[in-house]
Coordinates of C-alpha atoms in Angstrom, one line a residue:
M25 CA 4.4 -14.4 -4.4
K26 CA 2.2 -14.4 -7.6
I27 CA 1.2 -10.9 -8.8
T28 CA -2.1 -11.0 -10.7
S29 CA -3.0 -8.8 -13.6
S30 CA -5.5 -6.9 -11.5
T31 CA -2.8 -6.3 -8.9
L32 CA -0.5 -4.8 -11.6
L33 CA -3.3 -2.8 -13.0
L34 CA -4.3 -1.3 -9.7
L35 CA -0.7 -0.5 -8.8
S36 CA -0.2 1.1 -12.2
S37 CA -3.2 3.3 -11.6
A38 CA -2.1 4.1 -8.1
F39 CA 1.4 5.1 -9.2
G40 CA -0.1 7.4 -11.8
A41 CA -2.2 9.1 -9.1
A42 CA 0.5 9.2 -6.6
G43 CA 2.9 10.8 -9.0
A44 CA 1.2 14.1 -8.4
F45 CA 1.0 13.5 -4.6
S46 CA 3.5 16.2 -3.7
T47 CA 2.3 18.7 -6.2
T48 CA -1.5 18.7 -5.7
S49 CA -2.5 21.3 -3.2
C50 CA -5.6 22.9 -1.8
R51 CA -6.0 26.6 -1.7
A52 CA -7.9 28.3 1.1
T53 CA -9.8 30.3 -1.5
S54 CA -11.0 27.3 -3.4
A55 CA -14.6 26.3 -2.8
G56 CA -13.7 22.7 -3.3
C57 CA -11.4 22.7 -0.3
S58 CA -14.2 22.9 2.3
S59 CA -15.4 20.0 4.3
T60 CA -17.9 18.0 2.4
S61 CA -19.0 15.5 5.1
L62 CA -21.1 15.6 8.2
N63 CA -18.2 13.7 9.8
A64 CA -15.9 16.5 8.8
E65 CA -13.7 14.3 6.6
P66 CA -11.1 16.5 4.8
S67 CA -11.7 17.1 1.1
T68 CA -8.0 17.0 0.1
R69 CA -4.9 15.0 0.9
R70 CA -3.0 18.1 2.1
S71 CA -5.6 19.0 4.8
W72 CA -5.7 15.3 5.9
L73 CA -1.9 15.1 6.2
T74 CA -1.8 18.2 8.3
S75 CA -4.6 17.1 10.6
S76 CA -3.9 15.6 14.0
S77 CA -6.5 12.9 13.2
S78 CA -3.8 11.0 11.3
I79 CA -2.6 9.7 14.7
L80 CA -6.0 8.1 15.2
L81 CA -5.9 6.7 11.6
G82 CA -2.6 5.0 12.4
S83 CA -4.3 3.2 15.3
A84 CA -7.3 2.2 13.1
I85 CA -4.9 0.8 10.4
A86 CA -3.1 -1.2 13.1
A87 CA -6.4 -2.6 14.4
T88 CA -7.4 -3.6 10.8
A89 CA -4.0 -5.4 10.4
S90 CA -4.7 -7.5 13.4
N91 CA -8.2 -8.3 12.3
P92 CA -8.3 -8.3 8.4
Q93 CA -12.0 -9.2 8.2
A94 CA -12.9 -5.9 9.9
A95 CA -11.9 -4.1 6.6
F96 CA -14.6 -5.7 4.6
A97 CA -17.7 -3.6 4.9
K98 CA -19.2 -5.0 1.7
T99 CA -19.8 -8.6 0.7
V100 CA -16.7 -10.0 -1.0
T101 CA -17.4 -11.2 -4.5
N102 CA -15.6 -13.3 -7.0
A103 CA -16.3 -14.9 -10.4
A104 CA -18.9 -17.2 -9.0
S105 CA -20.8 -14.1 -7.8
L106 CA -21.3 -12.7 -11.3
D107 CA -24.3 -13.4 -13.5
P108 CA -23.6 -16.9 -15.0
D109 CA -25.0 -15.8 -18.4
L110 CA -22.1 -13.3 -18.9
P111 CA -19.6 -14.3 -21.5
N112 CA -16.3 -15.5 -20.0
D113 CA -14.4 -12.6 -21.6
A114 CA -16.8 -10.1 -19.8
I115 CA -16.3 -11.8 -16.5
K116 CA -12.5 -11.8 -16.9
S117 CA -12.4 -8.2 -18.0
Y118 CA -14.7 -7.1 -15.1
L119 CA -12.6 -8.8 -12.5
Q120 CA -9.5 -7.4 -14.0
Y121 CA -10.7 -3.8 -14.1
R122 CA -13.1 -3.3 -11.2
Y123 CA -10.4 -2.4 -8.6
S124 CA -8.7 0.2 -10.8
L125 CA -12.0 1.6 -11.9
Q126 CA -13.1 2.2 -8.3
L127 CA -9.8 3.8 -7.6
A128 CA -10.2 6.0 -10.6
A129 CA -13.6 7.1 -9.3
D130 CA -12.0 7.8 -5.9
Y131 CA -9.5 10.0 -7.7
Y132 CA -12.2 11.7 -9.6
I133 CA -14.2 12.8 -6.5
F134 CA -11.4 13.3 -4.0
D135 CA -8.7 14.9 -6.1
L136 CA -9.9 16.0 -9.6
Q137 CA -13.0 17.7 -8.3
N138 CA -10.8 20.1 -6.2
M139 CA -8.3 20.6 -9.0
V140 CA -11.0 21.9 -11.4
A141 CA -12.0 24.5 -8.8
D142 CA -8.4 25.9 -8.5
T143 CA -6.8 27.6 -11.5
D144 CA -3.3 26.9 -10.0
E145 CA -3.9 23.2 -10.7
Y146 CA -5.0 23.6 -14.3
G147 CA -1.5 22.7 -15.6
L148 CA -1.9 19.3 -13.9
V149 CA -5.4 18.9 -15.2
T150 CA -4.2 19.5 -18.7
E151 CA -1.5 16.9 -18.3
L152 CA -4.2 14.3 -17.3
V153 CA -5.7 14.5 -20.8
R154 CA -2.5 15.0 -22.8
S155 CA -0.8 11.9 -24.4
S156 CA 3.0 11.8 -24.7
N157 CA 3.8 11.5 -28.4
A158 CA 6.9 9.7 -29.7
R159 CA 8.1 8.6 -33.0
G160 CA 7.2 5.1 -34.2
G161 CA 3.9 5.1 -32.3
Q162 CA 5.7 4.6 -28.9
G163 CA 3.9 7.4 -27.1
Q164 CA 2.2 6.9 -23.8
P165 CA -1.6 7.3 -23.4
S166 CA -2.9 10.0 -21.1
R167 CA -4.0 9.1 -17.7
I168 CA -7.6 9.7 -18.7
E169 CA -7.2 7.3 -21.5
R170 CA -5.5 4.7 -19.4
D171 CA -7.7 4.7 -16.3
Y172 CA -11.1 5.5 -17.7
V173 CA -11.5 5.4 -21.5
N174 CA -9.6 2.2 -22.1
P175 CA -11.4 0.1 -19.5
M176 CA -14.7 1.4 -20.9
R177 CA -13.6 0.4 -24.4
I178 CA -12.6 -3.1 -23.3
M179 CA -15.8 -3.7 -21.3
G180 CA -17.8 -2.6 -24.2
L181 CA -16.2 -5.1 -26.5
S182 CA -16.6 -8.0 -24.0
L183 CA -20.2 -7.4 -22.8
P184 CA -23.3 -8.8 -24.5
P185 CA -24.9 -6.6 -27.2
E186 CA -27.7 -5.4 -25.0
Y187 CA -25.1 -3.7 -22.8
A188 CA -22.3 -3.0 -25.3
D189 CA -24.1 -0.1 -27.1
D190 CA -24.8 1.7 -23.9
V191 CA -21.2 1.3 -22.7
R192 CA -20.0 2.9 -25.9
D193 CA -22.4 5.7 -25.5
T194 CA -21.1 6.4 -22.0
Q195 CA -17.5 6.1 -23.3
F196 CA -18.1 8.8 -25.9
A197 CA -20.0 11.0 -23.4
F198 CA -17.1 10.8 -21.0
E199 CA -14.5 11.6 -23.8
R200 CA -16.6 14.6 -24.8
A201 CA -16.6 15.8 -21.2
M202 CA -12.8 15.4 -20.9
S203 CA -12.3 17.3 -24.1
K204 CA -14.3 20.2 -22.7
L205 CA -12.3 20.0 -19.5
N206 CA -9.1 20.2 -21.5
K207 CA -10.4 23.2 -23.4
A208 CA -11.4 25.0 -20.2
T209 CA -8.0 24.5 -18.5
Q210 CA -5.6 24.6 -21.5
G211 CA -3.0 27.4 -21.3
I212 CA -3.6 28.2 -17.7
K213 CA -0.7 27.3 -15.3
R214 CA 0.6 28.3 -11.9
D215 CA 3.0 31.3 -12.1
L216 CA 2.2 31.9 -15.7
S217 CA 1.1 35.5 -16.4
V218 CA -2.0 35.1 -18.5
E219 CA -5.4 36.6 -18.3
I220 CA -7.8 33.9 -17.0
D221 CA -11.2 33.8 -18.6
K222 CA -13.9 34.4 -16.0
N223 CA -15.7 31.4 -17.4
A224 CA -12.7 29.0 -17.0
V225 CA -13.6 27.6 -13.6
P226 CA -17.4 27.4 -14.3
N227 CA -16.7 25.6 -17.6
A228 CA -14.2 23.2 -15.9
K229 CA -16.7 22.4 -13.2
A230 CA -19.4 21.8 -15.8
A231 CA -17.1 19.5 -17.7
W232 CA -16.3 17.6 -14.5
E233 CA -20.0 17.2 -13.7
E234 CA -20.6 16.0 -17.3
G235 CA -17.9 13.4 -16.8
R236 CA -19.3 12.3 -13.5
V237 CA -22.7 11.6 -15.0
A238 CA -21.1 9.5 -17.8
L239 CA -18.8 7.6 -15.4
N240 CA -21.8 6.9 -13.2
S241 CA -23.8 5.6 -16.2
F242 CA -20.9 3.3 -17.0
F243 CA -20.8 1.9 -13.4
A244 CA -24.5 1.5 -13.3
I245 CA -24.4 -0.6 -16.5
L246 CA -21.6 -2.8 -15.1
N247 CA -23.6 -3.3 -11.8
T248 CA -26.6 -4.4 -13.8
A249 CA -24.8 -6.6 -16.2
T250 CA -22.8 -8.4 -13.5
G251 CA -25.8 -8.8 -11.2
L252 CA -23.8 -7.2 -8.4
K253 CA -26.0 -4.3 -7.2
D254 CA -24.1 -1.3 -6.1
E255 CA -20.7 -3.0 -6.1
L256 CA -19.1 -0.1 -8.1
K257 CA -19.9 3.0 -6.1
L258 CA -21.4 5.9 -8.1
I259 CA -20.2 9.5 -7.4
P260 CA -22.9 11.7 -5.9
P261 CA -23.3 15.3 -7.1
S262 CA -21.3 18.0 -5.4
G263 CA -22.7 19.2 -2.2
P264 CA -22.1 19.3 1.6
N265 CA -23.0 15.6 2.0
Q266 CA -21.2 14.3 -1.1
V267 CA -18.5 12.3 0.7
A268 CA -20.9 10.8 3.2
E269 CA -23.2 9.8 0.4
Y270 CA -20.4 8.3 -1.6
G271 CA -19.7 5.9 1.2
R272 CA -16.0 5.4 0.6
S273 CA -13.3 6.8 3.0
I274 CA -11.2 9.7 1.9
R275 CA -8.8 8.8 4.8
R276 CA -8.2 5.3 3.4
Y277 CA -7.7 6.8 -0.1
N278 CA -5.2 9.3 1.3
E279 CA -3.3 6.6 3.1
F280 CA -3.4 4.3 0.1
M281 CA -1.9 7.0 -2.2
K282 CA 0.7 8.2 0.3
K283 CA 2.1 4.7 0.8
T284 CA 1.9 3.9 -2.9
K285 CA 4.0 7.0 -3.5
L286 CA 6.5 5.9 -0.9
C287 CA 6.6 2.5 -2.4
Q288 CA 7.2 3.9 -5.9
N289 CA 10.1 6.0 -4.6
R290 CA 11.7 2.9 -3.1
G291 CA 11.9 1.1 -6.4
G292 CA 8.4 -0.4 -6.8
P293 CA 6.4 -3.1 -4.9
A294 CA 8.4 -6.1 -6.0
L295 CA 11.8 -4.7 -4.9
S296 CA 10.5 -3.2 -1.7
Q297 CA 8.8 -6.4 -0.7
A298 CA 12.1 -8.2 -1.1
W299 CA 13.7 -5.7 1.2
G300 CA 10.9 -6.1 3.7
Q301 CA 11.4 -9.9 3.8
L302 CA 15.1 -9.4 4.5
M303 CA 14.5 -6.9 7.2
V304 CA 11.5 -8.6 8.9
S305 CA 12.4 -12.3 9.0
G306 CA 9.4 -14.6 9.3
Y307 CA 6.7 -12.1 8.2
L308 CA 5.2 -12.3 4.7
Q309 CA 3.9 -8.8 4.5
D310 CA 4.0 -6.0 2.0
S311 CA 6.9 -3.8 3.2
C312 CA 5.3 -0.8 1.6
G313 CA 2.4 -1.1 4.0
V314 CA -0.1 -0.5 1.2
E315 CA -3.6 -1.7 2.1
P316 CA -4.4 -4.9 0.2
M317 CA -6.5 -4.2 -2.9
D318 CA -9.4 -6.3 -1.9
Q319 CA -9.7 -4.6 1.5
Y320 CA -9.5 -1.2 -0.1
F321 CA -12.1 -2.1 -2.7
F322 CA -14.6 -3.8 -0.4
Q323 CA -15.0 -1.0 2.1

């Protein structure tokens, strides 16, 4: 089975998100943990995992597996769907990063938004921005750099000049917002006896909102440049109808991240797939059970 670069990129982003799966929690005292949908979709993975509705979700996933086309709520697009005047490098970069960018937006609304409202999670928030330094320039980029800033930088270099300057502006705006988020949460950790500034949570929420606006601007530029109106879904402002307005399923996100974490623990997608082929003879399926990236993206 051939694994494309976009497949590897999405799995890399998912593994990074799933790495905090067992540690991210929702506190009953956090405003971000309330239901944000008219359909009462849970606002965190923990509330979803403890909900009896997971039984119904299993049935829905099984139905989708028997009828894959049912998973595509949006029109499926490819290179031929993009504006033909785009440079080849821009087309290639967009197709490579669009899946992981939407997953990053899902994480931003479904997870990070709740984390900035809960001081117990500020240690994890700080880790998102912090790079791991090592001698000889072998350090690892932060998750914010890997999943958000780097794709912005690459798209800015590949798009025509009329879009490139705007992309750079959104990149810098997003970086400034994340710097403010880091400043607001730095030094605050769970079980660490420190006096928490009363402005820490409001400042963190304000930084999250500033980042949301910048990320939305970046997505809007890409939607215009590619000619694919609304393909990348923008994040609505916080509010009771936010998840419904976003139009992407938190349940599918939770399921995707849960199975990605399980896959990671079993040695990665390549190894677990080989195990699955040995155990289920005659079926070419992903033994991790992770939803195919195109189905997850085009929902």
